[in-house]
Short mmCIF file of C-alpha atoms in Angstrom, two decimals:
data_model
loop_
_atom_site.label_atom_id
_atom_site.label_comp_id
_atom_site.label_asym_id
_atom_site.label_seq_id
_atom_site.Cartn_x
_atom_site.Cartn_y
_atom_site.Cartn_z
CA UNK A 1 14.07 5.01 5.24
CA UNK A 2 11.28 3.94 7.19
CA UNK A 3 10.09 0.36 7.42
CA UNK A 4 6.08 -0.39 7.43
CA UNK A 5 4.27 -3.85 7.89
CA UNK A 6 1.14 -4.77 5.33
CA UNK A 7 -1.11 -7.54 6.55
CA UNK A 8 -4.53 -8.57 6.05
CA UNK A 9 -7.38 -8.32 8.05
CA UNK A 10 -8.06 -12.24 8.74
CA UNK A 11 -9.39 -13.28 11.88
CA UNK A 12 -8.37 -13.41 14.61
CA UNK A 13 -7.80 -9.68 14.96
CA UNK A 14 -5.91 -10.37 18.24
CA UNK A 15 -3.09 -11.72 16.20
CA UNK A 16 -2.99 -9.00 14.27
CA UNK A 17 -2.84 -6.81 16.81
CA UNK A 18 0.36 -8.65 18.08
CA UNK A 19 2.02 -8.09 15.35
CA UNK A 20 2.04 -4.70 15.03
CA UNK A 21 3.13 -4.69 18.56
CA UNK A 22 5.74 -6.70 17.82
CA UNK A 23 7.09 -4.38 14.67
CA UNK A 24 6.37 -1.58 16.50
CA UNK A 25 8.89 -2.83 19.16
CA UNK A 26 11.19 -3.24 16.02
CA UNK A 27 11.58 0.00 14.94
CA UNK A 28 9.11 -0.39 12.22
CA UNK A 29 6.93 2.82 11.72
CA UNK A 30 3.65 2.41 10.20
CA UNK A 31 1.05 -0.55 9.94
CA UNK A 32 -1.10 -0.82 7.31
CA UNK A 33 -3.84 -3.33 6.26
CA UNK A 34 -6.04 -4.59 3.48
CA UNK A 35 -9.26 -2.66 3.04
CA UNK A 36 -11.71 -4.94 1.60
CA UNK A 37 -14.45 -6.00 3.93
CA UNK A 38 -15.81 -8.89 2.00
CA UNK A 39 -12.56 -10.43 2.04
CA UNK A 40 -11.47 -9.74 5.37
CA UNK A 41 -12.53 -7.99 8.82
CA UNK A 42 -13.36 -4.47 8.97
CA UNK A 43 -9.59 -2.57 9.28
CA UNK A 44 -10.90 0.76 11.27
CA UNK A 45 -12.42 -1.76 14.01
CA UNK A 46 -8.72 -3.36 14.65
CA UNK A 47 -6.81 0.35 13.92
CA UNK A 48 -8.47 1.27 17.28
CA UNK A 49 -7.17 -1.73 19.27
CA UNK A 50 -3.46 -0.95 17.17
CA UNK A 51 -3.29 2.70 18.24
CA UNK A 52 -4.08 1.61 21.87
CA UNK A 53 -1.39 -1.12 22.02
CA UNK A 54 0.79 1.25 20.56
CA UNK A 55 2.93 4.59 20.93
CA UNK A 56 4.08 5.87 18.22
CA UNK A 57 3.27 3.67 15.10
CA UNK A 58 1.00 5.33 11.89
CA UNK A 59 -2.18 3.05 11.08
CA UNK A 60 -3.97 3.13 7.75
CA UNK A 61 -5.34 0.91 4.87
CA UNK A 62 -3.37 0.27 1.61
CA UNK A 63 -5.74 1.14 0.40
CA UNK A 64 -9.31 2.42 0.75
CA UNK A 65 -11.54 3.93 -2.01
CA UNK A 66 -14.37 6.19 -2.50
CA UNK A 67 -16.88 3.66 -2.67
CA UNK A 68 -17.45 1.08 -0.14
CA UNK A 69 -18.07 3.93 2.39
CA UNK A 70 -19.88 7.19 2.45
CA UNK A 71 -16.86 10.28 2.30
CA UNK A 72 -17.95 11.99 5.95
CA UNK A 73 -17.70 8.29 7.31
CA UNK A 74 -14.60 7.52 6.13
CA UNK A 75 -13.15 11.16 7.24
CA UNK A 76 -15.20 10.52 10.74
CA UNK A 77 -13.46 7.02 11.17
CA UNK A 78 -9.75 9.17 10.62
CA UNK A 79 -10.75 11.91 12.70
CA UNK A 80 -12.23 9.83 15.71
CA UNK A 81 -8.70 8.09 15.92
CA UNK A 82 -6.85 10.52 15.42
CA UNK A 83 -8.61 12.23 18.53
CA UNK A 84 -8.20 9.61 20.49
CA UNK A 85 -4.81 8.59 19.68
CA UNK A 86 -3.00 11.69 18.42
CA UNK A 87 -3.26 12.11 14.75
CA UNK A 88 -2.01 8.71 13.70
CA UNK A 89 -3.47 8.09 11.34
CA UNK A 90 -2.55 7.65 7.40
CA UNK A 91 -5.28 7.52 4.65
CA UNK A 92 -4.33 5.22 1.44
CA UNK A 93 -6.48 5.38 -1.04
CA UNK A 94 -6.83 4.15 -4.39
CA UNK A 95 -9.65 3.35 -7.66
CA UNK A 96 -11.22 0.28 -5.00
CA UNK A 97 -9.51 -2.77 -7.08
CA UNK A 98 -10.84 -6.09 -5.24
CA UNK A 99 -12.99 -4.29 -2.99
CA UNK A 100 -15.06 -3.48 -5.66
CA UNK A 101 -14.41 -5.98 -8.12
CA UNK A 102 -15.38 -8.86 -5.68
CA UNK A 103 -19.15 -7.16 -5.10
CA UNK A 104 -19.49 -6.96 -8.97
CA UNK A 105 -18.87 -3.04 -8.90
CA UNK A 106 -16.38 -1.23 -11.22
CA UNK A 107 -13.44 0.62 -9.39
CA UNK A 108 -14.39 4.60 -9.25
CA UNK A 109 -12.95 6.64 -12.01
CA UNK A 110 -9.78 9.21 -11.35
CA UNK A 111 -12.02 12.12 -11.34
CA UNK A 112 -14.07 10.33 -8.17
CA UNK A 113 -11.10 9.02 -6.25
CA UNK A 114 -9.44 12.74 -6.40
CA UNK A 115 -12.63 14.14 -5.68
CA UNK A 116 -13.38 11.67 -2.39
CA UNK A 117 -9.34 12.89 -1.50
CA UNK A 118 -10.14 15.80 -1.06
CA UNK A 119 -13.16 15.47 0.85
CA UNK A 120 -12.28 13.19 2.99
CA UNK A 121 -8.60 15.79 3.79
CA UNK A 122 -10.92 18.70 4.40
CA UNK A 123 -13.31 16.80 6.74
CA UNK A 124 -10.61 14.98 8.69
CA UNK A 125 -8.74 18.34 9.37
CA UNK A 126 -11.78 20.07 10.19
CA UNK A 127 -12.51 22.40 7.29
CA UNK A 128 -15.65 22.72 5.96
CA UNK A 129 -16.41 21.47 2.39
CA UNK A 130 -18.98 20.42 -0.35
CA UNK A 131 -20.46 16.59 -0.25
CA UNK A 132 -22.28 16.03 -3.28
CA UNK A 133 -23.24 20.06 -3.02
CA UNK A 134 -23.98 20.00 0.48
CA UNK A 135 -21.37 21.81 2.37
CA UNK A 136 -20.45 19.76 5.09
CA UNK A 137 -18.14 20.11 8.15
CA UNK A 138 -16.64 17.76 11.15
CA UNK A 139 -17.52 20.66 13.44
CA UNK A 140 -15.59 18.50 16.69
CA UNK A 141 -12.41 18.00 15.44
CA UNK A 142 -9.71 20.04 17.17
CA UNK A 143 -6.19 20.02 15.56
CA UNK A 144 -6.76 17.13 12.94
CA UNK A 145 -3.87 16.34 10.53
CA UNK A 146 -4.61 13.47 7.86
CA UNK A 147 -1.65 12.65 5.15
CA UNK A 148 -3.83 11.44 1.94
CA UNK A 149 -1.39 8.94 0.19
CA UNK A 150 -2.92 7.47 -3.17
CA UNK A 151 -1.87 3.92 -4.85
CA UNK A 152 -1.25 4.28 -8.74
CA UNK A 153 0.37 2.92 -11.64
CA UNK A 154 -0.50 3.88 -14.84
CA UNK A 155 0.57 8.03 -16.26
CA UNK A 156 -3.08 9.72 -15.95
CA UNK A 157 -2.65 8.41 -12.07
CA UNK A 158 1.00 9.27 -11.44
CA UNK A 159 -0.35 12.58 -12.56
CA UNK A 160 -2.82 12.67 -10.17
CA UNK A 161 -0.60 11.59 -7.47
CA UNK A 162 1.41 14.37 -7.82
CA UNK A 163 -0.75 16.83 -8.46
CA UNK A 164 -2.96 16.63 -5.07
CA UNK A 165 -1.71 13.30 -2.93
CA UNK A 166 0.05 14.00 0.29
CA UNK A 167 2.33 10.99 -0.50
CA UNK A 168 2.38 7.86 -3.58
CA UNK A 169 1.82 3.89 -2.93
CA UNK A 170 3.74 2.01 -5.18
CA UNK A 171 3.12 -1.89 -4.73
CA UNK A 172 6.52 -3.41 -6.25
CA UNK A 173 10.11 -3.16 -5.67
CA UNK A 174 11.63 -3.10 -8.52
CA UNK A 175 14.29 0.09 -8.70
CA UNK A 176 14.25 0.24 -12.36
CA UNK A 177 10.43 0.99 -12.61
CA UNK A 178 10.03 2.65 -9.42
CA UNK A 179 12.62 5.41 -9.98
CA UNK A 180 10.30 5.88 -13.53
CA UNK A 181 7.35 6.41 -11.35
CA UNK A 182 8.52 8.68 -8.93
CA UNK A 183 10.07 10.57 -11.99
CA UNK A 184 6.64 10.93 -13.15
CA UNK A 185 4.72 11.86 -9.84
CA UNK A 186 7.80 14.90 -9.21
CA UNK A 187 7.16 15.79 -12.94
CA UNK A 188 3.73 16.52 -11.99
CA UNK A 189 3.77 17.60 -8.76
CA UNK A 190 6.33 20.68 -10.02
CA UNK A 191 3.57 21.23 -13.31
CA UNK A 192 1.20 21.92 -10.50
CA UNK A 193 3.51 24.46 -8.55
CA UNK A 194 3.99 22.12 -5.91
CA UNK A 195 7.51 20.83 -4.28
CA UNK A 196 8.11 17.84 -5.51
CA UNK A 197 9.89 16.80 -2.90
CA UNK A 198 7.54 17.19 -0.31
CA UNK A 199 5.21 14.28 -2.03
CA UNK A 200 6.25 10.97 0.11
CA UNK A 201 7.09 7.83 -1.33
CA UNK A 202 6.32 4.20 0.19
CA UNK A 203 7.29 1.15 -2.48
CA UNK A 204 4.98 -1.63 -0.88
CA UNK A 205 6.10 -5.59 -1.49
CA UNK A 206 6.37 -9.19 -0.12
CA UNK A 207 9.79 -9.53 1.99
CA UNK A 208 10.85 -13.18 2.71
CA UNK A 209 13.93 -13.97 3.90
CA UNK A 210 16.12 -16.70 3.37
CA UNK A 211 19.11 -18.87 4.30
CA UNK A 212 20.91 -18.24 1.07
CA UNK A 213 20.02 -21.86 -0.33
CA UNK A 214 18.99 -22.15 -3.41
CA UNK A 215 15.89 -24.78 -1.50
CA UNK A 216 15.42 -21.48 0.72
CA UNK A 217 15.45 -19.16 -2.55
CA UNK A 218 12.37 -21.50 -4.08
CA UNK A 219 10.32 -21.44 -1.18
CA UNK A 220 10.16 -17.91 -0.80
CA UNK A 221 9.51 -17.26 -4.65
CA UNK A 222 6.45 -19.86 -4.26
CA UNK A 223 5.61 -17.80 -0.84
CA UNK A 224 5.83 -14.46 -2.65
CA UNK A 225 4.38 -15.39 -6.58
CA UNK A 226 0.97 -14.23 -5.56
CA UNK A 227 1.88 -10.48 -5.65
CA UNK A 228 2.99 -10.94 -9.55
CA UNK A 229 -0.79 -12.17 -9.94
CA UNK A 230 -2.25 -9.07 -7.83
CA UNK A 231 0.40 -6.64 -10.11
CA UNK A 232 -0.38 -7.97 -13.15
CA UNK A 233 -4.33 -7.64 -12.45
CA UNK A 234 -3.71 -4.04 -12.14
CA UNK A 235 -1.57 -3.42 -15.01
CA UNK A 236 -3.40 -5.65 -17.20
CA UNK A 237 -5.81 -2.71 -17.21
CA UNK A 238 -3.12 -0.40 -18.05
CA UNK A 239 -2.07 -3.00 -21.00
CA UNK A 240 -5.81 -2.64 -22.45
CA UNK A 241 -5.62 1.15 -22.80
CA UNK A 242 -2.49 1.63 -23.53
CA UNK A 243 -0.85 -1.57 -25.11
CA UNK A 244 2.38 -0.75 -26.93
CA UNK A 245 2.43 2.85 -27.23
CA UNK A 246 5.26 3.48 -24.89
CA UNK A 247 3.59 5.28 -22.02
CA UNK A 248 3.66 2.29 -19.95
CA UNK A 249 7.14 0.71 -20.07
CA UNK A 250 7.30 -2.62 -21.37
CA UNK A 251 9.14 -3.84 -18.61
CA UNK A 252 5.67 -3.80 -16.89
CA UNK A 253 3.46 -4.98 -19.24
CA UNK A 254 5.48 -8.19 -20.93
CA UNK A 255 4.58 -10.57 -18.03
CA UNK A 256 1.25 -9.84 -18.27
CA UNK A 257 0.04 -11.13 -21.48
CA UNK A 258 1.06 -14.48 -20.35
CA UNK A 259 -2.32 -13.56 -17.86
CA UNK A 260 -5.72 -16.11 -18.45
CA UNK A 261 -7.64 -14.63 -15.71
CA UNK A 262 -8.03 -14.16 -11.78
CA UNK A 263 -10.13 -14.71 -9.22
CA UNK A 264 -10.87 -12.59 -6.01
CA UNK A 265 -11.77 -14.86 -3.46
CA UNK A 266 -7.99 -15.40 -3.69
CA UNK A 267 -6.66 -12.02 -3.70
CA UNK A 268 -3.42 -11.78 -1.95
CA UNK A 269 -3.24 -15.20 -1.24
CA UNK A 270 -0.73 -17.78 -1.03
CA UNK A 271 -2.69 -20.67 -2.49
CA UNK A 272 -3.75 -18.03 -5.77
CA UNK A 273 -4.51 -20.12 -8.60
CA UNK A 274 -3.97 -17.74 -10.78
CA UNK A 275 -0.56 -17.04 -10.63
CA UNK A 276 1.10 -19.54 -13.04
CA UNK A 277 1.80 -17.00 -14.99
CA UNK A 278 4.20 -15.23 -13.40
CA UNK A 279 7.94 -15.91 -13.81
CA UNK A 280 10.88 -16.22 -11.01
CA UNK A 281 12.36 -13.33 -12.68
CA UNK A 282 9.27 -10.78 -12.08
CA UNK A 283 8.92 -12.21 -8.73
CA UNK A 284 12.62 -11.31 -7.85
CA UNK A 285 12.30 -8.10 -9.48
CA UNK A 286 8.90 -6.87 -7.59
CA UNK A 287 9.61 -8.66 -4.23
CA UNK A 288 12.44 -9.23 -1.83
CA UNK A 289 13.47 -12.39 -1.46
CA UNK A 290 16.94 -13.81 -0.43
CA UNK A 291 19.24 -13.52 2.14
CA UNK A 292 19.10 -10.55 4.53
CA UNK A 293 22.39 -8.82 2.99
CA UNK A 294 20.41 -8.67 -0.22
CA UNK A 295 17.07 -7.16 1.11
CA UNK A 296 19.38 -4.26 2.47
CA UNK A 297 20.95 -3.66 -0.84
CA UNK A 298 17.79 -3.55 -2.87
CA UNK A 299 16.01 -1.55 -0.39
CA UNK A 300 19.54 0.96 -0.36
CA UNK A 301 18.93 1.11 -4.47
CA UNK A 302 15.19 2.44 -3.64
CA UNK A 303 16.26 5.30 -1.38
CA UNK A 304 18.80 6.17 -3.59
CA UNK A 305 15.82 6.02 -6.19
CA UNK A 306 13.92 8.63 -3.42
CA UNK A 307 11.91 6.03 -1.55
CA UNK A 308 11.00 6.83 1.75
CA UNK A 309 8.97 4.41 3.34
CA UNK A 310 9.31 0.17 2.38
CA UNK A 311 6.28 -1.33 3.39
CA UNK A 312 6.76 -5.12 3.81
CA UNK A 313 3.62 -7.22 2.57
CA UNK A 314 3.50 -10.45 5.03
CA UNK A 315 1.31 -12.47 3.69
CA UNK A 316 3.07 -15.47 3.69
CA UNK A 317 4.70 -18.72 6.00
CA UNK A 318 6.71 -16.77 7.72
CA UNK A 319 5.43 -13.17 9.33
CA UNK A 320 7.03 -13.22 12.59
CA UNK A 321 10.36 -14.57 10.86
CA UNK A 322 10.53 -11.65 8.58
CA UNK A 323 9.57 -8.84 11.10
CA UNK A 324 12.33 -9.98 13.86
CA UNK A 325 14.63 -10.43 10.86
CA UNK A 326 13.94 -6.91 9.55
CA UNK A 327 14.27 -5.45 13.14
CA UNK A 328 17.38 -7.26 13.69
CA UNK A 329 19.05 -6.58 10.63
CA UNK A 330 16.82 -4.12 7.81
CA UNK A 331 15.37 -1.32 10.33
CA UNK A 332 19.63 -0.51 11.50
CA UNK A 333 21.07 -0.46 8.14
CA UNK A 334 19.10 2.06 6.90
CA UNK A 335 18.43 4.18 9.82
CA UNK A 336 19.58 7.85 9.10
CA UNK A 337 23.52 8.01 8.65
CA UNK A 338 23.83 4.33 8.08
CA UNK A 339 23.63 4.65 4.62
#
């Protein structure tokens, strides 16, 4: 399994930048940011700095959307990198959640996000397409390759996933409900004569590890109860259409009526104030916290469940902590034949 490091765009980039370094030195393979650029910096300005502090590691936002950029900018940005750098580059993409949300714009629709996909696939790996009927073509790249991995949740965007997306962002860690996912992407995938297998998985949650005391254990659930709040914003939409019909299982939906509201300007924060909501027991199920024995054995459960890529969300007390611990102890264990 590979191991990947989430973090947010805050200033100063230069820290950032370090600590990508730093997992990169670790054995972790990808870095990924926030793409939300009223909340934080710009992510394709710091990819470049990444890529040249780098060797080998992937870059890419979890996730971008169709919206806050024009599609032959967003495939330009890719293909530029990937020029300079040597195709690594990753493009996560998603409905634009608080990227939209916080300008007072809806998130696109399904039909836009697979359309913008494919655009921005074709124009990153050089083939010429149609831009709002205008056919269009990157005419300088040479050799571009650009994986197109798409965040979803609810069925009509599992189906989507696995119908056209190069690989599927899941953001929580909980085997029961990720195993149903990936279930439903493969299901897809093979409707649309495609391999199943060849669709990549990354489950994306906070890590925080611990000392094993039950002090240790609290902290990191207060550290981590913020991505509960972020979850349930994106499922309570899923609750609204499809409230207790079954197509959503109710394992993912209980938590969330307990939900009052939430506000972006606190989006993957910490300090959310709109988190109360969410129980210990959601955020042990849909994060890793605990001691480092017990990361490893969740994480083992998720490959097993055909996860490929963990993607550790640090946005918390203790980001250097939890990469050296996850270098020292994660990235080994599940190396291939460890497991």
């Amino acid at each position: 399994m590979d191991i990947g490091l989430v973090l947010q765009t805050d200033p100063p980039a230069d820290l950032l930048v370090e600590r990508m370094v730093r997992a990169e030195a670790h054995g972790f393979t990808h870095g990924w940011t926030f793409d939300s650029v009223v909340l934080w910096q710009e992510p394709f300005v710091i990819y470049s700095r990444i890529l040249e502090r780098t060797r080998k590691l992937v870059v890419g936002p979890m996730v971008t959307n169709p919206s806050t950029r024009s599609w032959e900018v967003t495939a330009s940005l890719f293909a530029t990198l990937n020029d300079m750098y040597g195709n690594r580059t990753v493009c996560g993409s998603g409905r634009g959640d608080s990227a939209m949300r916080v300008a007072g714009r809806k998130p696109a629709t399904l039909d836009r996000l697979s359309e913008s996909m494919r655009v921005i696939k074709d124009l990153a790996e050089g083939r010429e397409t149609e831009v709002d009927g205008t056919p269009m073509r990157l005419r300088w790249v040479r050799d571009g390759v650009l994986p197109v991995w798409m965040g979803a949740y609810g069925p009509k965007a599992l189906n989507l996933v696995g119908r056209q997306a190069d690989g599927f962002i899941l953001q929580l860690a909980d085997p029961y409900l990720t195993e149903w996912m990936i279930a439903a992407v493969r299901t897809a995938a093979a409707d649309a004569g495609r391999d199943p297998d060849a669709v990549k998985v990354c489950v994306a949650a906070p890590a925080y590890v611990t000392d094993g005391s039950p002090e240790g254990l609290a902290h990191a659930r207060k550290q981590c109860r913020w991505f509960g709040g972020m979850v349930g914003n994106h499922v309570a939409d899923l609750v609204s259409r499809y409230g207790d019909s079954g197509v959503v299982p109710q394992e993912l939906t209980d938590y969330v009526r307990a939900r009052s509201g939430y506000d972006y300007s606190h989006h993957g924060r910490v300090d959310n104030p709109d988190t109360e909501f969410v129980p210990d027991a959601i955020v042990d199920r849909f994060c890793l916290v605990g001691p480092v024995e017990e990361h490893v054995a969740k994480l083992k459960l998720l490959q097993d469940a055909g996860v490929d890529q963990f993607a550790v969300y640090a946005m918390h007390d203790d980001v250097d902590g939890v990469i050296d611990a996850y270098g020292r102890d994660v990235v080994p264990a599940l190396s291939s034949g460890s497991t």
